[in-house]
PDB file of C-alpha atoms in Angstrom:
ATOM      1  CA  MET O   1     -27.545  48.156  72.543  1.00 48.00           C
ATOM      2  CA  VAL O   2     -28.213  44.272  71.673  1.00 47.00           C
ATOM      3  CA  SER O   3     -29.776  41.990  74.051  1.00 48.00           C
ATOM      4  CA  LYS O   4     -28.348  38.628  75.242  1.00 46.00           C
ATOM      5  CA  ARG O   5     -30.977  36.736  73.352  1.00 48.00           C
ATOM      6  CA  HIS O   6     -30.763  38.833  70.139  1.00 47.00           C
ATOM      7  CA  SER O   7     -27.236  38.607  70.200  1.00 47.00           C
ATOM      8  CA  LYS O   8     -27.150  34.374  70.446  1.00 46.00           C
ATOM      9  CA  HIS O   9     -29.692  34.394  67.775  1.00 49.00           C
ATOM     10  CA  VAL O  10     -27.632  36.589  65.550  1.00 44.00           C
ATOM     11  CA  LYS O  11     -24.462  34.145  66.587  1.00 47.00           C
ATOM     12  CA  SER O  12     -26.678  30.961  65.782  1.00 49.00           C
ATOM     13  CA  THR O  13     -27.325  32.556  62.563  1.00 49.00           C
ATOM     14  CA  ALA O  14     -23.898  33.593  61.566  1.00 49.00           C
ATOM     15  CA  VAL O  15     -22.788  29.765  62.658  1.00 46.00           C
ATOM     16  CA  ASP O  16     -25.418  28.148  60.483  1.00 53.00           C
ATOM     17  CA  HIS O  17     -24.421  30.460  57.404  1.00 49.00           C
ATOM     18  CA  GLN O  18     -20.849  29.025  58.067  1.00 51.00           C
ATOM     19  CA  MET O  19     -22.044  25.618  57.917  1.00 47.00           C
ATOM     20  CA  ILE O  20     -23.855  26.059  55.151  1.00 45.00           C
ATOM     21  CA  GLY O  21     -21.197  27.848  53.508  1.00 51.00           C
ATOM     22  CA  LEU O  22     -18.887  24.843  54.228  1.00 47.00           C
ATOM     23  CA  GLY O  23     -21.163  22.692  53.112  1.00 53.00           C
ATOM     24  CA  VAL O  24     -21.573  24.266  49.469  1.00 43.00           C
ATOM     25  CA  VAL O  25     -17.535  24.316  49.507  1.00 45.00           C
ATOM     26  CA  SER O  26     -17.269  20.519  50.264  1.00 51.00           C
ATOM     27  CA  PHE O  27     -20.393  19.668  47.589  1.00 48.00           C
ATOM     28  CA  VAL O  28     -18.147  21.513  45.128  1.00 40.00           C
ATOM     29  CA  ALA O  29     -15.139  20.382  45.786  1.00 49.00           C
ATOM     30  CA  VAL O  30     -16.675  16.708  45.750  1.00 40.00           C
ATOM     31  CA  VAL O  31     -18.025  17.809  42.180  1.00 41.00           C
ATOM     32  CA  ALA O  32     -14.621  18.931  41.304  1.00 46.00           C
ATOM     33  CA  MET O  33     -12.913  16.021  42.482  1.00 45.00           C
ATOM     34  CA  ALA O  34     -15.265  13.591  40.384  1.00 45.00           C
ATOM     35  CA  VAL O  35     -14.913  15.804  36.946  1.00 39.00           C
ATOM     36  CA  LEU O  36     -11.077  15.515  37.584  1.00 41.00           C
ATOM     37  CA  VAL O  37     -11.392  12.025  38.021  1.00 39.00           C
ATOM     38  CA  PHE O  38     -13.696  11.417  35.225  1.00 40.00           C
ATOM     39  CA  VAL O  39     -11.569  13.681  32.586  1.00 38.00           C
ATOM     40  CA  GLY O  40      -8.548  12.093  33.887  1.00 42.00           C
ATOM     41  CA  SER O  41      -9.756   8.430  33.587  1.00 38.00           C
ATOM     42  CA  SER O  42     -10.986   9.652  30.345  1.00 37.00           C
ATOM     43  CA  GLN O  43      -7.525  10.880  29.075  1.00 37.00           C
ATOM     44  CA  GLN O  44      -5.903   7.885  30.350  1.00 36.00           C
ATOM     45  CA  LEU O  45      -8.344   5.439  28.156  1.00 36.00           C
ATOM     46  CA  THR O  46      -7.886   7.634  25.286  1.00 36.00           C
ATOM     47  CA  GLY O  47      -4.408   7.572  25.453  1.00 38.00           C
ATOM     48  CA  HIS O  48      -3.920   3.392  26.185  1.00 37.00           C
ATOM     49  CA  ALA O  49      -6.023   3.106  22.830  1.00 46.00           C
ATOM     50  CA  VAL O  50      -4.038   5.626  20.821  1.00 47.00           C
ATOM     51  CA  GLN O  51      -0.716   3.947  22.419  1.00 45.00           C
ATOM     52  CA  GLY O  52      -2.326   0.670  21.450  1.00 52.00           C
ATOM     53  CA  LEU O  53      -2.640   1.638  17.677  1.00 59.00           C
ATOM     54  CA  THR O  54       0.539   3.296  17.475  1.00 51.00           C
ATOM     55  CA  ASP O  55       3.003   1.040  19.106  1.00 60.00           C
ATOM     56  CA  GLY O  56       4.623  -0.452  16.302  1.00 80.00           C
ATOM     57  CA  GLU O  57       1.129  -0.828  14.330  1.00 93.00           C
ATOM     58  CA  LEU O  58       1.178   2.698  12.724  1.00 95.00           C
ATOM     59  CA  LEU O  59       3.536   2.615   9.995  1.00 95.00           C
ATOM     60  CA  PHE O  60       3.266   5.895   8.142  1.00 96.00           C
ATOM     61  CA  HIS O  61       1.957   9.129   9.215  1.00 97.00           C
ATOM     62  CA  TYR O  62       2.171  12.334   7.267  1.00 98.00           C
ATOM     63  CA  THR O  63       0.056  14.810   8.978  1.00 96.00           C
ATOM     64  CA  GLY O  64       0.725  17.616   6.023  1.00 96.00           C
ATOM     65  CA  LYS O  65       1.536  20.405   9.065  1.00 95.00           C
ATOM     66  CA  ASP O  66       5.129  19.250   8.677  1.00 93.00           C
ATOM     67  CA  VAL O  67       7.680  20.822   6.304  1.00 94.00           C
ATOM     68  CA  GLY O  68       7.662  17.976   3.566  1.00 95.00           C
ATOM     69  CA  ALA O  69       6.344  14.544   3.875  1.00 96.00           C
ATOM     70  CA  ILE O  70       7.751  13.713   7.531  1.00 97.00           C
ATOM     71  CA  ASP O  71       6.818  10.236   8.874  1.00 97.00           C
ATOM     72  CA  LYS O  72       5.573  10.887  12.512  1.00 95.00           C
ATOM     73  CA  SER O  73       4.829   7.188  13.113  1.00 94.00           C
ATOM     74  CA  GLY O  74       8.889   6.557  14.333  1.00 92.00           C
ATOM     75  CA  HIS O  75       9.557   4.350  11.614  1.00 93.00           C
ATOM     76  CA  GLY O  76      11.626   6.752   9.489  1.00 95.00           C
ATOM     77  CA  ASN O  77       9.574   6.381   6.207  1.00 96.00           C
ATOM     78  CA  ASP O  78       9.592  10.103   5.152  1.00 97.00           C
ATOM     79  CA  GLY O  79       8.371  10.659   1.322  1.00 96.00           C
ATOM     80  CA  GLN O  80       9.462  13.226  -1.226  1.00 95.00           C
ATOM     81  CA  LEU O  81       7.030  15.837  -2.087  1.00 97.00           C
ATOM     82  CA  MET O  82       6.828  16.551  -6.119  1.00 95.00           C
ATOM     83  CA  GLY O  83       5.365  19.394  -7.282  1.00 96.00           C
ATOM     84  CA  VAL O  84       3.004  19.265  -4.414  1.00 97.00           C
ATOM     85  CA  LEU O  85       2.585  22.736  -1.949  1.00 97.00           C
ATOM     86  CA  GLN O  86       1.439  22.990   1.679  1.00 97.00           C
ATOM     87  CA  LYS O  87      -0.805  25.309   3.233  1.00 95.00           C
ATOM     88  CA  ASP O  88      -2.997  25.211   6.376  1.00 94.00           C
ATOM     89  CA  GLY O  89      -2.041  21.807   7.179  1.00 96.00           C
ATOM     90  CA  TYR O  90      -2.976  19.991   4.040  1.00 98.00           C
ATOM     91  CA  PHE O  91      -0.741  18.945   1.106  1.00 98.00           C
ATOM     92  CA  GLN O  92      -1.969  20.346  -2.376  1.00 98.00           C
ATOM     93  CA  PHE O  93      -1.864  18.547  -5.462  1.00 98.00           C
ATOM     94  CA  SER O  94      -1.948  20.353  -9.026  1.00 97.00           C
ATOM     95  CA  GLY O  95      -4.223  17.476 -10.667  1.00 95.00           C
ATOM     96  CA  THR O  96      -0.938  17.140 -13.250  1.00 93.00           C
ATOM     97  CA  THR O  97       1.220  14.302 -13.643  1.00 89.00           C
ATOM     98  CA  ASP O  98       4.097  15.597 -12.021  1.00 91.00           C
ATOM     99  CA  SER O  99       2.349  16.687  -8.888  1.00 95.00           C
ATOM    100  CA  TYR O 100       2.434  13.630  -6.087  1.00 95.00           C
ATOM    101  CA  ILE O 101       4.254  12.456  -3.056  1.00 96.00           C
ATOM    102  CA  VAL O 102       6.401   9.310  -3.035  1.00 93.00           C
ATOM    103  CA  ARG O 103       8.054   7.023  -0.889  1.00 93.00           C
ATOM    104  CA  GLN O 104      10.228   4.345  -2.681  1.00 87.00           C
ATOM    105  CA  LYS O 105      11.080   0.669  -1.432  1.00 87.00           C
ATOM    106  CA  SER O 106       7.962   0.508   1.017  1.00 91.00           C
ATOM    107  CA  THR O 107       6.514  -2.538   2.945  1.00 91.00           C
ATOM    108  CA  LEU O 108       2.865  -2.887   4.280  1.00 92.00           C
ATOM    109  CA  GLY O 109       1.195  -5.182   6.707  1.00 81.00           C
ATOM    110  CA  ASP O 110       1.669  -8.544   6.258  1.00 85.00           C
ATOM    111  CA  SER O 111      -2.026  -9.907   7.845  1.00 91.00           C
ATOM    112  CA  GLY O 112      -3.979  -6.760   6.667  1.00 95.00           C
ATOM    113  CA  ILE O 113      -3.890  -2.927   6.361  1.00 96.00           C
ATOM    114  CA  THR O 114      -5.953   0.434   7.249  1.00 98.00           C
ATOM    115  CA  VAL O 115      -5.341   3.268   5.153  1.00 98.00           C
ATOM    116  CA  MET O 116      -6.556   6.724   6.434  1.00 97.00           C
ATOM    117  CA  PHE O 117      -7.093  10.207   5.290  1.00 98.00           C
ATOM    118  CA  ARG O 118      -8.749  13.187   4.835  1.00 98.00           C
ATOM    119  CA  ALA O 119      -9.265  14.583   1.104  1.00 98.00           C
ATOM    120  CA  LYS O 120     -11.107  17.378  -0.636  1.00 96.00           C
ATOM    121  CA  SER O 121     -11.574  17.603  -4.199  1.00 95.00           C
ATOM    122  CA  LEU O 122     -11.062  20.902  -6.125  1.00 94.00           C
ATOM    123  CA  ALA O 123     -12.242  19.536  -9.435  1.00 93.00           C
ATOM    124  CA  PRO O 124     -15.599  17.720  -8.954  1.00 91.00           C
ATOM    125  CA  GLN O 125     -16.265  16.851 -12.072  1.00 92.00           C
ATOM    126  CA  ARG O 126     -13.336  14.481 -12.766  1.00 93.00           C
ATOM    127  CA  SER O 127     -11.886  11.341 -11.112  1.00 95.00           C
ATOM    128  CA  ALA O 128      -8.903  11.445  -8.727  1.00 96.00           C
ATOM    129  CA  SER O 129      -6.501   9.160  -7.026  1.00 96.00           C
ATOM    130  CA  PHE O 130      -5.747   9.017  -3.759  1.00 98.00           C
ATOM    131  CA  VAL O 131      -3.228   5.953  -2.862  1.00 97.00           C
ATOM    132  CA  SER O 132      -1.384   3.660  -5.033  1.00 94.00           C
ATOM    133  CA  TYR O 133       1.361   0.982  -4.137  1.00 92.00           C
ATOM    134  CA  SER O 134       2.974  -0.925  -6.804  1.00 87.00           C
ATOM    135  CA  VAL O 135       6.048  -3.107  -6.958  1.00 81.00           C
ATOM    136  CA  GLY O 136       5.980  -3.043 -10.720  1.00 65.00           C
ATOM    137  CA  SER O 137       4.704  -5.092 -13.648  1.00 54.00           C
ATOM    138  CA  ALA O 138       5.149  -5.976 -17.224  1.00 45.00           C
ATOM    139  CA  GLN O 139       1.401  -4.882 -17.470  1.00 49.00           C
ATOM    140  CA  ALA O 140      -0.316  -1.842 -17.026  1.00 48.00           C
ATOM    141  CA  GLY O 141      -3.513  -0.756 -15.619  1.00 50.00           C
ATOM    142  CA  ALA O 142      -5.065  -2.921 -12.629  1.00 50.00           C
ATOM    143  CA  ALA O 143      -2.504  -5.844 -12.920  1.00 53.00           C
ATOM    144  CA  SER O 144       0.213  -3.870 -11.437  1.00 62.00           C
ATOM    145  CA  ASP O 145      -2.161  -2.516  -8.560  1.00 77.00           C
ATOM    146  CA  GLU O 146      -1.006  -4.045  -5.134  1.00 90.00           C
ATOM    147  CA  LEU O 147      -3.348  -1.405  -3.820  1.00 94.00           C
ATOM    148  CA  LEU O 148      -5.144   1.612  -5.280  1.00 95.00           C
ATOM    149  CA  ILE O 149      -7.930   4.034  -3.676  1.00 97.00           C
ATOM    150  CA  TRP O 150      -9.437   6.293  -6.016  1.00 96.00           C
ATOM    151  CA  TYR O 151     -12.670   8.138  -6.973  1.00 97.00           C
ATOM    152  CA  ASP O 152     -14.137   7.407 -10.334  1.00 96.00           C
ATOM    153  CA  HIS O 153     -16.153  10.065 -12.021  1.00 94.00           C
ATOM    154  CA  ALA O 154     -17.796   8.132 -14.545  1.00 89.00           C
ATOM    155  CA  VAL O 155     -21.103   9.136 -16.144  1.00 80.00           C
ATOM    156  CA  ASN O 156     -23.270   6.482 -14.544  1.00 82.00           C
ATOM    157  CA  SER O 157     -21.191   4.579 -12.185  1.00 85.00           C
ATOM    158  CA  ARG O 158     -19.690   7.170  -9.678  1.00 94.00           C
ATOM    159  CA  ALA O 159     -17.657   5.201  -7.060  1.00 97.00           C
ATOM    160  CA  ILE O 160     -15.213   4.950  -4.566  1.00 97.00           C
ATOM    161  CA  VAL O 161     -12.942   2.182  -6.093  1.00 96.00           C
ATOM    162  CA  VAL O 162     -10.335   0.103  -3.882  1.00 97.00           C
ATOM    163  CA  THR O 163      -7.864  -2.337  -5.549  1.00 94.00           C
ATOM    164  CA  ILE O 164      -6.202  -4.972  -3.746  1.00 95.00           C
ATOM    165  CA  ARG O 165      -3.747  -7.155  -5.588  1.00 91.00           C
ATOM    166  CA  GLY O 166      -5.265  -6.628  -8.750  1.00 88.00           C
ATOM    167  CA  VAL O 167      -9.025  -7.205  -7.859  1.00 93.00           C
ATOM    168  CA  LYS O 168     -11.276  -4.351  -7.578  1.00 93.00           C
ATOM    169  CA  THR O 169     -13.797  -3.664  -5.075  1.00 95.00           C
ATOM    170  CA  THR O 170     -16.606  -0.427  -6.178  1.00 96.00           C
ATOM    171  CA  PHE O 171     -18.429   1.380  -3.333  1.00 97.00           C
ATOM    172  CA  SER O 172     -21.242   3.310  -5.546  1.00 95.00           C
ATOM    173  CA  GLN O 173     -21.889   6.949  -4.983  1.00 95.00           C
ATOM    174  CA  LYS O 174     -24.571   9.458  -5.843  1.00 92.00           C
ATOM    175  CA  THR O 175     -22.582  12.403  -5.795  1.00 93.00           C
ATOM    176  CA  ASN O 176     -18.737  13.224  -5.567  1.00 95.00           C
ATOM    177  CA  PRO O 177     -18.392  12.825  -1.624  1.00 96.00           C
ATOM    178  CA  PHE O 178     -15.002  14.843  -2.029  1.00 96.00           C
ATOM    179  CA  ALA O 179     -16.794  17.831  -3.525  1.00 94.00           C
ATOM    180  CA  SER O 180     -17.982  19.198  -0.026  1.00 90.00           C
ATOM    181  CA  ALA O 181     -16.841  22.432   1.205  1.00 90.00           C
ATOM    182  CA  THR O 182     -14.837  20.593   3.788  1.00 94.00           C
ATOM    183  CA  PRO O 183     -12.603  17.563   3.862  1.00 96.00           C
ATOM    184  CA  ARG O 184     -13.794  13.951   3.939  1.00 97.00           C
ATOM    185  CA  HIS O 185     -11.957  11.386   6.584  1.00 98.00           C
ATOM    186  CA  VAL O 186     -11.706   8.077   4.479  1.00 98.00           C
ATOM    187  CA  ALA O 187     -10.589   4.824   6.122  1.00 98.00           C
ATOM    188  CA  VAL O 188     -10.021   1.917   3.945  1.00 98.00           C
ATOM    189  CA  THR O 189      -9.310  -1.803   5.891  1.00 98.00           C
ATOM    190  CA  TYR O 190      -8.360  -5.031   4.120  1.00 97.00           C
ATOM    191  CA  ARG O 191      -7.989  -8.512   6.290  1.00 97.00           C
ATOM    192  CA  LYS O 192      -5.371 -10.639   4.560  1.00 96.00           C
ATOM    193  CA  ASP O 193      -6.881 -13.950   6.075  1.00 96.00           C
ATOM    194  CA  THR O 194     -10.623 -13.356   4.983  1.00 96.00           C
ATOM    195  CA  GLY O 195     -10.081 -10.879   2.169  1.00 96.00           C
ATOM    196  CA  GLU O 196     -12.521  -8.642   3.632  1.00 97.00           C
ATOM    197  CA  VAL O 197     -12.308  -5.086   2.381  1.00 98.00           C
ATOM    198  CA  THR O 198     -14.180  -2.206   4.102  1.00 98.00           C
ATOM    199  CA  LEU O 199     -14.693   1.697   3.419  1.00 98.00           C
ATOM    200  CA  TYR O 200     -15.573   4.130   5.954  1.00 98.00           C
ATOM    201  CA  LEU O 201     -16.553   7.708   5.296  1.00 97.00           C
ATOM    202  CA  ASP O 202     -16.338  10.226   8.175  1.00 97.00           C
ATOM    203  CA  GLY O 203     -16.099   7.255  10.674  1.00 96.00           C
ATOM    204  CA  ILE O 204     -19.225   5.451   9.339  1.00 97.00           C
ATOM    205  CA  LYS O 205     -19.274   2.398   7.478  1.00 97.00           C
ATOM    206  CA  GLN O 206     -20.091   2.323   3.737  1.00 97.00           C
ATOM    207  CA  GLY O 207     -19.928  -1.089   2.982  1.00 97.00           C
ATOM    208  CA  SER O 208     -17.553  -4.244   2.767  1.00 97.00           C
ATOM    209  CA  ARG O 209     -16.871  -6.979   0.468  1.00 97.00           C
ATOM    210  CA  THR O 210     -15.371 -10.452   1.425  1.00 96.00           C
ATOM    211  CA  GLY O 211     -12.980 -12.520  -0.488  1.00 95.00           C
ATOM    212  CA  ILE O 212     -10.797 -10.105  -2.144  1.00 95.00           C
ATOM    213  CA  SER O 213      -7.668 -11.477  -2.796  1.00 94.00           C
ATOM    214  CA  ARG O 214      -8.156 -13.864   0.170  1.00 94.00           C
ATOM    215  CA  ASN O 215      -4.503 -14.756   1.743  1.00 93.00           C
ATOM    216  CA  LYS O 216      -2.437 -13.133  -0.922  1.00 91.00           C
ATOM    217  CA  GLY O 217      -1.310  -9.669   1.249  1.00 87.00           C
ATOM    218  CA  PHE O 218       1.086  -7.283  -0.469  1.00 91.00           C
ATOM    219  CA  ARG O 219       4.459  -7.955  -2.036  1.00 87.00           C
ATOM    220  CA  PRO O 220       7.132  -5.955  -0.413  1.00 89.00           C
ATOM    221  CA  LEU O 221       9.346  -2.999  -1.572  1.00 85.00           C
ATOM    222  CA  GLY O 222       7.294  -1.135  -3.642  1.00 85.00           C
ATOM    223  CA  ALA O 223       6.576   2.164  -4.516  1.00 88.00           C
ATOM    224  CA  LEU O 224       3.875   3.890  -2.528  1.00 92.00           C
ATOM    225  CA  VAL O 225       2.413   7.037  -3.982  1.00 94.00           C
ATOM    226  CA  PHE O 226      -0.208   9.646  -3.035  1.00 97.00           C
ATOM    227  CA  GLY O 227      -2.163  11.932  -5.635  1.00 97.00           C
ATOM    228  CA  GLN O 228      -1.626   9.359  -8.699  1.00 93.00           C
ATOM    229  CA  ASP O 229      -2.626   6.002  -9.890  1.00 90.00           C
ATOM    230  CA  GLN O 230       0.907   4.018 -10.875  1.00 84.00           C
ATOM    231  CA  ASP O 231      -0.579   2.273 -14.232  1.00 73.00           C
ATOM    232  CA  CYS O 232       2.853   1.267 -15.043  1.00 68.00           C
ATOM    233  CA  PRO O 233       5.511   1.718 -12.706  1.00 63.00           C
ATOM    234  CA  HIS O 234       8.488   0.766 -15.439  1.00 59.00           C
ATOM    235  CA  PRO O 235       6.766   2.437 -18.851  1.00 53.00           C
ATOM    236  CA  LYS O 236       9.579   1.278 -20.787  1.00 56.00           C
ATOM    237  CA  ASN O 237       8.374  -2.248 -19.700  1.00 52.00           C
ATOM    238  CA  CYS O 238       5.225  -1.807 -20.571  1.00 55.00           C
ATOM    239  CA  GLN O 239       2.568  -1.580 -23.481  1.00 51.00           C
ATOM    240  CA  PRO O 240       0.102   1.221 -24.448  1.00 48.00           C
ATOM    241  CA  PHE O 241      -3.165   0.051 -23.517  1.00 44.00           C
ATOM    242  CA  GLY O 242      -6.754   1.255 -24.416  1.00 43.00           C
ATOM    243  CA  LYS O 243      -6.991   4.357 -26.664  1.00 40.00           C
ATOM    244  CA  ARG O 244      -4.384   6.200 -24.280  1.00 46.00           C
ATOM    245  CA  ASP O 245      -1.594   7.518 -25.533  1.00 49.00           C
ATOM    246  CA  PHE O 246       1.553   5.934 -24.201  1.00 43.00           C
ATOM    247  CA  ASN O 247       3.607   9.168 -24.732  1.00 42.00           C
ATOM    248  CA  LYS O 248       1.629  11.026 -22.235  1.00 46.00           C
ATOM    249  CA  TYR O 249       2.681   8.708 -19.353  1.00 48.00           C
ATOM    250  CA  THR O 250       5.583  10.049 -17.051  1.00 54.00           C
ATOM    251  CA  PRO O 251       7.523   7.464 -15.022  1.00 54.00           C
ATOM    252  CA  GLY O 252       5.352   5.797 -12.699  1.00 70.00           C
ATOM    253  CA  GLY O 253       2.812   5.322 -15.331  1.00 75.00           C
ATOM    254  CA  PHE O 254       0.629   8.689 -14.430  1.00 84.00           C
ATOM    255  CA  HIS O 255      -2.273   9.892 -16.225  1.00 84.00           C
ATOM    256  CA  VAL O 256      -3.735  13.319 -15.975  1.00 87.00           C
ATOM    257  CA  ASP O 257      -7.180  11.803 -16.279  1.00 87.00           C
ATOM    258  CA  GLN O 258      -6.388  10.003 -12.787  1.00 89.00           C
ATOM    259  CA  SER O 259      -4.185  12.647 -11.274  1.00 94.00           C
ATOM    260  CA  LEU O 260      -5.577  14.111  -8.067  1.00 97.00           C
ATOM    261  CA  GLN O 261      -6.477  18.078  -8.000  1.00 97.00           C
ATOM    262  CA  GLY O 262      -7.142  18.710  -4.413  1.00 97.00           C
ATOM    263  CA  GLU O 263      -6.097  18.280  -1.180  1.00 98.00           C
ATOM    264  CA  MET O 264      -5.056  15.678   1.600  1.00 98.00           C
ATOM    265  CA  SER O 265      -4.096  15.568   5.039  1.00 98.00           C
ATOM    266  CA  ASP O 266      -3.369  13.365   8.272  1.00 97.00           C
ATOM    267  CA  ILE O 267      -2.326  10.178   5.784  1.00 98.00           C
ATOM    268  CA  ARG O 268      -1.996   7.190   7.980  1.00 97.00           C
ATOM    269  CA  ILE O 269      -1.316   3.371   7.266  1.00 97.00           C
ATOM    270  CA  TYR O 270      -1.806   0.653  10.126  1.00 97.00           C
ATOM    271  CA  ARG O 271      -0.507  -2.683   9.445  1.00 95.00           C
ATOM    272  CA  ARG O 272      -3.622  -4.434  10.122  1.00 95.00           C
ATOM    273  CA  ALA O 273      -7.029  -4.077   9.539  1.00 96.00           C
ATOM    274  CA  LEU O 274      -8.610  -1.732  12.183  1.00 96.00           C
ATOM    275  CA  THR O 275     -12.226  -2.387  13.722  1.00 96.00           C
ATOM    276  CA  ALA O 276     -15.178  -0.241  13.508  1.00 96.00           C
ATOM    277  CA  SER O 277     -15.023   1.355  16.745  1.00 95.00           C
ATOM    278  CA  GLU O 278     -10.958   2.106  16.411  1.00 95.00           C
ATOM    279  CA  VAL O 279     -11.686   3.779  12.939  1.00 95.00           C
ATOM    280  CA  ALA O 280     -14.481   5.895  14.411  1.00 90.00           C
TER     281      ALA O 280
END
């Protein structure tokens, strides 16, 4: 038989344990609530940031996951696959002149531009063209380039080259950055008012140049091509240049030495130059 004193002690201990248990539950609840609030706030901020960029500023978005080059920006800028396969969410280019993505009669940003994509080269010892925009010209080569982003695998001057309105900007590379096991994320921005061209790799700024085609912007209704360099959008109006055989060109002025043999995905084009934090 339990004495009254001992019974009171047991009851007191039970109450203390109950209070401690309630305290722990309350503490856990408070922590959980704080976590939910933090996560919710983070998601809300992220959502606002994404919404701010996609609300009319994202002109093109080809994910690679949809069948075909379906534009997810909401602007209806669907592209056409020409000899391009799709696998694991990536567009696969064969490295020939008949392998590319094209969107005819495109118009880019008036005040500037940001081009983003993920890319990997399956031929690390050769050059590769990623993005080309041209309205056509009576000349071949850089003179016809409104926009060109490509990797030049020259023997002594390997570089990522960005051309804006026929003016080249070179970002030297020690090795081919696209020969890595995983695709690299590329972002190129151009501001029309300052002529500033900036290159980012995996969200990290690689360098910038100012005064490049300042106040020129891009002419409208050009052909936007991925995986090729449009040396001459209208070959019948162009003359051969250098030592290249004119007969090797296909419509668009594509040349096998500049064709992409590799992969691209998550291709995005914004109508303005994004900031470093937005790119990151």
